[in-house]
Amino acid sequence: MDYTAFLDMSPEVAQALEQGRPVVALESTIISHGMPYPQNVETALRVEETIRQNGAVPATIAVIGGRLKAGCTREEIEHLGRSGTAVTKASRRDLAVLVARGMDGATTVTTTMMIAAMAGIRIFATGGIGGVHRGATTTMDISADLEELSHTPVMVICAGAKSILDLGLTLEYLETHGVPVLGYGTEELPAFYTRHSGFKVDYRVDTPEELARIFRVSSELGLPGGILVTNPIPEEYSMDPEIINAAIDRAIREAEEQGIHGKATTPFLLARVKDLTGGDSLASNIQLVLNNAALAAKTAVCLRR
Ligand code: PSU
Ligand code: MN
């Protein structure tokens, strides 16, 4: 197995890793499929800046012209944001075809974890992860993100999962597959736009030092999987649960009526929720990503010590 032939690290990321300096991975589906242009590009650049301000080097991950990129240039980020949904949303099953054909791909949590692990990056910040969809008992729609967390050793720092998903079943799935779910400063699983879901995380952790220690022990024990850190959206940016839940319920009904399925489901629901809440949800989304980037950078700094 020699994936290095397909992997391009930016000079800055390669040098940081070589010198043992902290690096944080970032996904690109959030750029191409998760937010509208130009807010997607602005946010991606602000997230990188936040990581730098907290002492780490950002590595935005994507597939560009069939190359696995660990560290995108400003131009590549602009290209991913401007092209939007014209860029293939790349999960694990897409990777070989995109590389073989020399295509572009916006990496999901799954493929960002894969490429981060190939590059030697251990900490990854994002907004929300995929999970078990509502109605999965008949549709079997379960995000590949959960499977990836069970076998790729990367710590994923997110704001929980959106209630477009069945959060209870998502936690059950993670438990079955041996993925620890940590709450940063909370015992409750945050629900992305809101700090509360009514579900408990496995453990509450209060410092980046402890997050780093848990990750290090997991590696030293030889555990194959990742660790999920759920970091609640800051109070001042959290949304009214009634407004957001009404928008989510309506988006799910529309998806069912229009027969949306497969990889289109998550982007459809995200876009509808954003439209139905008049852009308030986009503002919250941006803030929670910045919040996760800061925590990821601090954790990467501790992990290095
Ligand atoms: N959830 C969000 N925002 C996102 C995604 C999920 O709140 O941007 C994206 C992530 O890239 C995630 C992917 O990995 O959607 C999951 O897609 P699917 O459910 O098709 O596996
Ligand atoms: Mn799916």
Short mmCIF file of C-alpha atoms and ligand atoms in Angstrom, two decimals:
data_model
loop_
_atom_site.label_atom_id
_atom_site.label_comp_id
_atom_site.label_asym_id
_atom_site.label_seq_id
_atom_site.Cartn_x
_atom_site.Cartn_y
_atom_site.Cartn_z
CA MET A 1 0.00 0.00 0.00
CA ASP A 2 1.57 3.28 -1.05
CA TYR A 3 -0.92 6.12 -0.93
CA THR A 4 1.89 8.69 -0.72
CA ALA A 5 1.96 8.58 -4.52
CA PHE A 6 -1.52 10.18 -4.47
CA LEU A 7 -1.05 12.58 -1.55
CA ASP A 8 0.08 16.22 -1.81
CA MET A 9 0.90 18.01 1.41
CA SER A 10 1.26 21.79 1.23
CA PRO A 11 4.85 22.85 2.05
CA GLU A 12 3.65 24.51 5.26
CA VAL A 13 1.75 21.43 6.46
CA ALA A 14 4.58 19.06 5.50
CA GLN A 15 7.11 21.18 7.38
CA ALA A 16 4.90 21.53 10.47
CA LEU A 17 4.36 17.76 10.64
CA GLU A 18 8.02 17.06 10.14
CA GLN A 19 8.92 19.41 13.00
CA GLY A 20 6.17 17.97 15.23
CA ARG A 21 4.24 21.23 15.30
CA PRO A 22 0.43 21.16 15.80
CA VAL A 23 -1.74 20.79 12.70
CA VAL A 24 -5.56 20.78 12.44
CA ALA A 25 -7.44 19.22 9.51
CA LEU A 26 -10.54 20.88 8.02
CA GLU A 27 -13.14 19.40 5.65
CA SER A 28 -14.27 20.79 2.31
CA THR A 29 -17.86 19.49 1.91
CA ILE A 30 -18.79 22.26 4.32
CA ILE A 31 -17.30 24.69 1.76
CA SER A 32 -18.80 23.29 -1.46
CA HIS A 33 -22.06 21.83 -0.17
CA GLY A 34 -22.61 23.25 3.31
CA MET A 35 -22.73 27.01 2.80
CA PRO A 36 -23.50 29.46 -0.03
CA TYR A 37 -20.84 31.44 -1.90
CA PRO A 38 -19.17 33.74 -0.88
CA GLN A 39 -19.80 33.06 2.84
CA ASN A 40 -18.35 29.58 2.36
CA VAL A 41 -14.97 30.91 1.22
CA GLU A 42 -14.93 33.72 3.79
CA THR A 43 -15.70 31.22 6.54
CA ALA A 44 -13.09 28.70 5.36
CA LEU A 45 -10.42 31.43 5.46
CA ARG A 46 -11.58 32.73 8.85
CA VAL A 47 -11.47 29.19 10.24
CA GLU A 48 -7.88 28.82 9.02
CA GLU A 49 -7.02 32.16 10.64
CA THR A 50 -8.60 31.09 13.95
CA ILE A 51 -6.46 27.96 13.95
CA ARG A 52 -3.34 30.02 13.39
CA GLN A 53 -4.29 32.46 16.17
CA ASN A 54 -4.52 29.49 18.52
CA GLY A 55 -1.06 28.23 17.68
CA ALA A 56 -1.64 25.52 15.06
CA VAL A 57 -1.31 25.15 11.28
CA PRO A 58 -4.57 24.61 9.32
CA ALA A 59 -4.79 21.88 6.68
CA THR A 60 -7.92 22.18 4.56
CA ILE A 61 -8.44 18.82 2.92
CA ALA A 62 -9.93 18.12 -0.53
CA VAL A 63 -9.41 16.18 -3.75
CA ILE A 64 -8.19 18.46 -6.53
CA GLY A 65 -7.61 17.09 -10.01
CA GLY A 66 -7.43 13.60 -8.58
CA ARG A 67 -4.77 14.51 -5.98
CA LEU A 68 -5.44 14.06 -2.26
CA LYS A 69 -4.64 17.47 -0.75
CA ALA A 70 -3.60 17.98 2.86
CA GLY A 71 -3.43 21.78 2.90
CA CYS A 72 -5.27 23.70 0.18
CA THR A 73 -4.14 27.03 -1.20
CA ARG A 74 -6.34 30.12 -1.10
CA GLU A 75 -7.04 29.62 -4.80
CA GLU A 76 -8.11 26.02 -4.24
CA ILE A 77 -10.46 27.11 -1.43
CA GLU A 78 -11.88 29.82 -3.70
CA HIS A 79 -12.38 27.20 -6.46
CA LEU A 80 -14.17 24.77 -4.10
CA GLY A 81 -16.43 27.56 -2.81
CA ARG A 82 -17.23 29.11 -6.17
CA SER A 83 -17.93 25.74 -7.84
CA GLY A 84 -20.23 24.72 -4.98
CA THR A 85 -22.33 21.64 -5.64
CA ALA A 86 -20.69 21.17 -9.05
CA VAL A 87 -17.85 19.59 -7.04
CA THR A 88 -18.58 15.96 -6.18
CA LYS A 89 -19.34 15.36 -2.52
CA ALA A 90 -16.70 12.76 -1.80
CA SER A 91 -17.26 10.04 0.74
CA ARG A 92 -15.22 6.82 1.08
CA ARG A 93 -16.96 5.08 -1.82
CA ASP A 94 -16.13 8.00 -4.19
CA LEU A 95 -12.42 8.26 -3.55
CA ALA A 96 -10.98 5.67 -5.95
CA VAL A 97 -13.09 6.85 -8.89
CA LEU A 98 -12.29 10.55 -8.35
CA VAL A 99 -8.56 9.86 -8.08
CA ALA A 100 -8.53 7.49 -11.06
CA ARG A 101 -10.36 10.06 -13.20
CA GLY A 102 -8.37 13.07 -12.00
CA MET A 103 -11.51 14.79 -10.68
CA ASP A 104 -12.23 17.22 -7.84
CA GLY A 105 -13.97 16.15 -4.66
CA ALA A 106 -15.22 18.01 -1.60
CA THR A 107 -14.28 15.79 1.32
CA THR A 108 -16.86 14.82 3.95
CA VAL A 109 -15.95 14.00 7.55
CA THR A 110 -15.20 10.47 6.33
CA THR A 111 -12.69 11.29 3.59
CA THR A 112 -11.20 14.18 5.56
CA MET A 113 -10.44 11.70 8.37
CA MET A 114 -8.95 9.27 5.85
CA ILE A 115 -6.67 11.84 4.22
CA ALA A 116 -5.74 13.41 7.57
CA ALA A 117 -4.68 9.98 8.85
CA MET A 118 -2.65 9.34 5.68
CA ALA A 119 -0.85 12.68 6.21
CA GLY A 120 -0.29 12.09 9.95
CA ILE A 121 -2.76 14.74 11.18
CA ARG A 122 -4.59 13.69 14.33
CA ILE A 123 -7.02 16.51 15.11
CA PHE A 124 -9.87 17.64 12.84
CA ALA A 125 -12.38 20.46 13.34
CA THR A 126 -15.74 20.68 11.59
CA GLY A 127 -19.34 21.83 12.10
CA GLY A 128 -21.54 18.76 12.29
CA ILE A 129 -21.06 15.09 11.50
CA GLY A 130 -23.31 12.78 9.54
CA GLY A 131 -25.22 10.12 11.48
CA VAL A 132 -28.23 7.84 11.51
CA HIS A 133 -31.07 9.55 9.66
CA ARG A 134 -34.59 9.65 11.00
CA GLY A 135 -36.44 6.74 9.46
CA ALA A 136 -33.21 4.76 9.04
CA THR A 137 -34.94 1.64 10.35
CA THR A 138 -36.50 1.39 6.88
CA THR A 139 -34.22 3.52 4.64
CA MET A 140 -30.93 2.22 6.13
CA ASP A 141 -29.54 5.74 5.63
CA ILE A 142 -26.58 5.84 7.99
CA SER A 143 -23.68 8.17 7.22
CA ALA A 144 -20.32 6.61 6.42
CA ASP A 145 -18.93 9.13 8.94
CA LEU A 146 -19.92 6.82 11.81
CA GLU A 147 -18.15 3.83 10.28
CA GLU A 148 -15.04 5.93 9.68
CA LEU A 149 -14.98 7.05 13.32
CA SER A 150 -14.87 3.39 14.29
CA HIS A 151 -11.66 2.64 12.42
CA THR A 152 -9.63 5.78 11.69
CA PRO A 153 -7.64 7.27 14.58
CA VAL A 154 -8.50 10.96 14.30
CA MET A 155 -10.16 13.17 16.93
CA VAL A 156 -13.14 14.93 15.36
CA ILE A 157 -14.27 18.13 17.08
CA CYS A 158 -17.82 19.10 16.10
CA ALA A 159 -20.87 20.86 17.55
CA GLY A 160 -22.81 17.60 17.88
CA ALA A 161 -25.22 16.49 15.21
CA LYS A 162 -28.23 18.26 13.77
CA SER A 163 -31.63 16.97 14.64
CA ILE A 164 -32.18 16.32 10.93
CA LEU A 165 -30.74 13.04 12.27
CA ASP A 166 -32.04 10.57 14.82
CA LEU A 167 -29.64 11.55 17.61
CA GLY A 168 -30.57 8.62 19.85
CA LEU A 169 -29.84 6.05 17.13
CA THR A 170 -26.65 7.90 16.18
CA LEU A 171 -25.38 7.49 19.76
CA GLU A 172 -26.40 3.80 19.78
CA TYR A 173 -24.48 3.21 16.56
CA LEU A 174 -21.37 4.93 17.92
CA GLU A 175 -21.59 2.88 21.10
CA THR A 176 -21.84 -0.39 19.16
CA HIS A 177 -18.80 0.58 17.10
CA GLY A 178 -16.73 1.59 20.11
CA VAL A 179 -16.47 5.33 19.47
CA PRO A 180 -16.23 7.46 22.63
CA VAL A 181 -18.47 10.54 22.54
CA LEU A 182 -17.09 13.34 24.71
CA GLY A 183 -18.93 16.54 25.69
CA TYR A 184 -16.75 19.62 26.01
CA GLY A 185 -17.88 21.34 29.21
CA THR A 186 -21.19 19.50 29.08
CA GLU A 187 -22.85 16.18 29.91
CA GLU A 188 -25.46 16.66 27.24
CA LEU A 189 -25.02 16.01 23.54
CA PRO A 190 -25.29 19.39 21.78
CA ALA A 191 -27.59 19.52 18.74
CA PHE A 192 -25.50 21.80 16.51
CA TYR A 193 -27.72 24.95 16.42
CA THR A 194 -28.72 24.46 20.06
CA ARG A 195 -26.81 23.41 23.17
CA HIS A 196 -29.37 20.83 24.20
CA SER A 197 -30.67 17.56 22.79
CA GLY A 198 -31.92 15.68 25.82
CA PHE A 199 -29.30 12.93 25.19
CA LYS A 200 -26.24 12.31 27.34
CA VAL A 201 -22.67 12.07 26.07
CA ASP A 202 -20.40 9.31 27.41
CA TYR A 203 -18.05 11.62 29.30
CA ARG A 204 -17.74 15.30 30.08
CA VAL A 205 -14.26 16.77 29.49
CA ASP A 206 -13.38 20.33 30.53
CA THR A 207 -9.93 21.09 29.11
CA PRO A 208 -7.99 20.72 25.85
CA GLU A 209 -5.20 19.11 27.93
CA GLU A 210 -7.52 16.25 28.86
CA LEU A 211 -8.78 15.86 25.29
CA ALA A 212 -5.16 15.52 24.16
CA ARG A 213 -4.40 13.04 26.96
CA ILE A 214 -7.36 10.84 26.03
CA PHE A 215 -6.33 10.85 22.38
CA ARG A 216 -2.74 9.97 23.28
CA VAL A 217 -3.82 7.09 25.51
CA SER A 218 -6.13 5.80 22.78
CA SER A 219 -3.16 5.70 20.38
CA GLU A 220 -0.86 4.09 22.93
CA LEU A 221 -3.47 1.43 23.63
CA GLY A 222 -3.49 0.72 19.90
CA LEU A 223 -7.22 1.39 19.60
CA PRO A 224 -8.01 1.65 15.90
CA GLY A 225 -10.83 4.20 15.94
CA GLY A 226 -11.35 7.90 16.40
CA ILE A 227 -12.82 10.00 19.18
CA LEU A 228 -15.81 12.30 18.80
CA VAL A 229 -15.74 15.57 20.72
CA THR A 230 -19.00 17.51 20.84
CA ASN A 231 -18.52 21.20 21.62
CA PRO A 232 -21.72 23.18 22.22
CA ILE A 233 -22.37 26.34 20.20
CA PRO A 234 -21.64 29.43 22.33
CA GLU A 235 -24.80 30.50 24.16
CA GLU A 236 -25.00 33.90 22.44
CA TYR A 237 -25.18 32.31 18.98
CA SER A 238 -27.48 29.39 19.77
CA MET A 239 -30.89 29.33 18.13
CA ASP A 240 -34.41 29.17 19.50
CA PRO A 241 -35.13 25.41 19.58
CA GLU A 242 -38.75 25.89 18.51
CA ILE A 243 -37.82 27.83 15.39
CA ILE A 244 -35.02 25.50 14.34
CA ASN A 245 -36.96 22.32 15.08
CA ALA A 246 -39.98 23.52 13.10
CA ALA A 247 -37.69 24.25 10.12
CA ILE A 248 -36.04 20.82 10.42
CA ASP A 249 -39.39 18.99 10.59
CA ARG A 250 -40.63 20.85 7.54
CA ALA A 251 -37.40 20.18 5.58
CA ILE A 252 -37.67 16.46 6.37
CA ARG A 253 -41.31 16.38 5.18
CA GLU A 254 -40.32 18.10 1.93
CA ALA A 255 -37.45 15.67 1.37
CA GLU A 256 -39.86 12.75 1.76
CA GLU A 257 -42.44 14.32 -0.58
CA GLN A 258 -39.79 15.00 -3.23
CA GLY A 259 -38.22 11.55 -2.91
CA ILE A 260 -34.77 12.92 -1.99
CA HIS A 261 -32.46 10.10 -0.98
CA GLY A 262 -28.86 8.87 -0.78
CA LYS A 263 -26.04 11.41 -0.73
CA ALA A 264 -28.43 14.24 -1.68
CA THR A 265 -30.35 13.99 1.60
CA THR A 266 -27.96 15.83 3.92
CA PRO A 267 -27.20 18.77 1.54
CA PHE A 268 -30.94 19.11 0.74
CA LEU A 269 -31.92 19.27 4.41
CA LEU A 270 -29.11 21.70 5.27
CA ALA A 271 -30.03 24.06 2.43
CA ARG A 272 -33.77 23.98 3.23
CA VAL A 273 -33.20 24.60 6.94
CA LYS A 274 -31.04 27.56 6.04
CA ASP A 275 -33.68 29.01 3.67
CA LEU A 276 -36.54 28.43 6.12
CA THR A 277 -34.72 30.22 8.94
CA GLY A 278 -33.85 33.21 6.78
CA GLY A 279 -30.11 32.94 7.11
CA ASP A 280 -30.05 32.99 10.94
CA SER A 281 -28.91 29.41 10.86
CA LEU A 282 -25.99 30.30 8.58
CA ALA A 283 -24.77 32.89 11.08
CA SER A 284 -24.94 30.30 13.88
CA ASN A 285 -23.26 27.72 11.68
CA ILE A 286 -20.30 30.04 11.04
CA GLN A 287 -19.86 30.81 14.74
CA LEU A 288 -19.91 27.20 15.87
CA VAL A 289 -17.31 26.23 13.28
CA LEU A 290 -14.99 29.00 14.49
CA ASN A 291 -15.56 27.83 18.08
CA ASN A 292 -14.63 24.25 17.13
CA ALA A 293 -11.55 25.42 15.22
CA ALA A 294 -10.25 27.23 18.32
CA LEU A 295 -10.74 24.18 20.54
CA ALA A 296 -9.14 21.89 17.95
CA ALA A 297 -6.08 24.13 17.68
CA LYS A 298 -5.67 24.28 21.47
CA THR A 299 -5.99 20.50 21.66
CA ALA A 300 -3.43 20.02 18.89
CA VAL A 301 -1.04 22.29 20.80
CA CYS A 302 -1.48 20.17 23.97
CA LEU A 303 -1.11 16.93 22.04
CA ARG A 304 2.25 18.01 20.81
CA ARG A 305 3.66 18.65 24.29
N1 PSU B 1 -23.82 17.90 8.77
C1 PSU B 1 -23.76 19.23 8.93
N2 PSU B 1 -23.03 19.96 8.05
C2 PSU B 1 -22.35 19.37 7.01
C3 PSU B 1 -22.42 17.95 6.88
C4 PSU B 1 -23.16 17.26 7.77
O1 PSU B 1 -24.35 19.76 9.84
O2 PSU B 1 -21.71 20.07 6.23
C5 PSU B 1 -21.62 17.29 5.80
C6 PSU B 1 -20.29 16.77 6.35
O3 PSU B 1 -19.31 16.85 5.36
C7 PSU B 1 -20.60 15.32 6.65
C8 PSU B 1 -21.53 14.98 5.50
O4 PSU B 1 -19.47 14.48 6.68
O5 PSU B 1 -22.33 16.15 5.32
C9 PSU B 1 -22.38 13.77 5.78
O6 PSU B 1 -23.10 13.44 4.64
P1 PSU B 1 -23.90 12.07 4.59
O7 PSU B 1 -25.02 12.22 5.60
O8 PSU B 1 -24.42 11.98 3.19
O9 PSU B 1 -22.95 10.98 4.96
MN MN B 2 -26.62 8.94 3.62
#
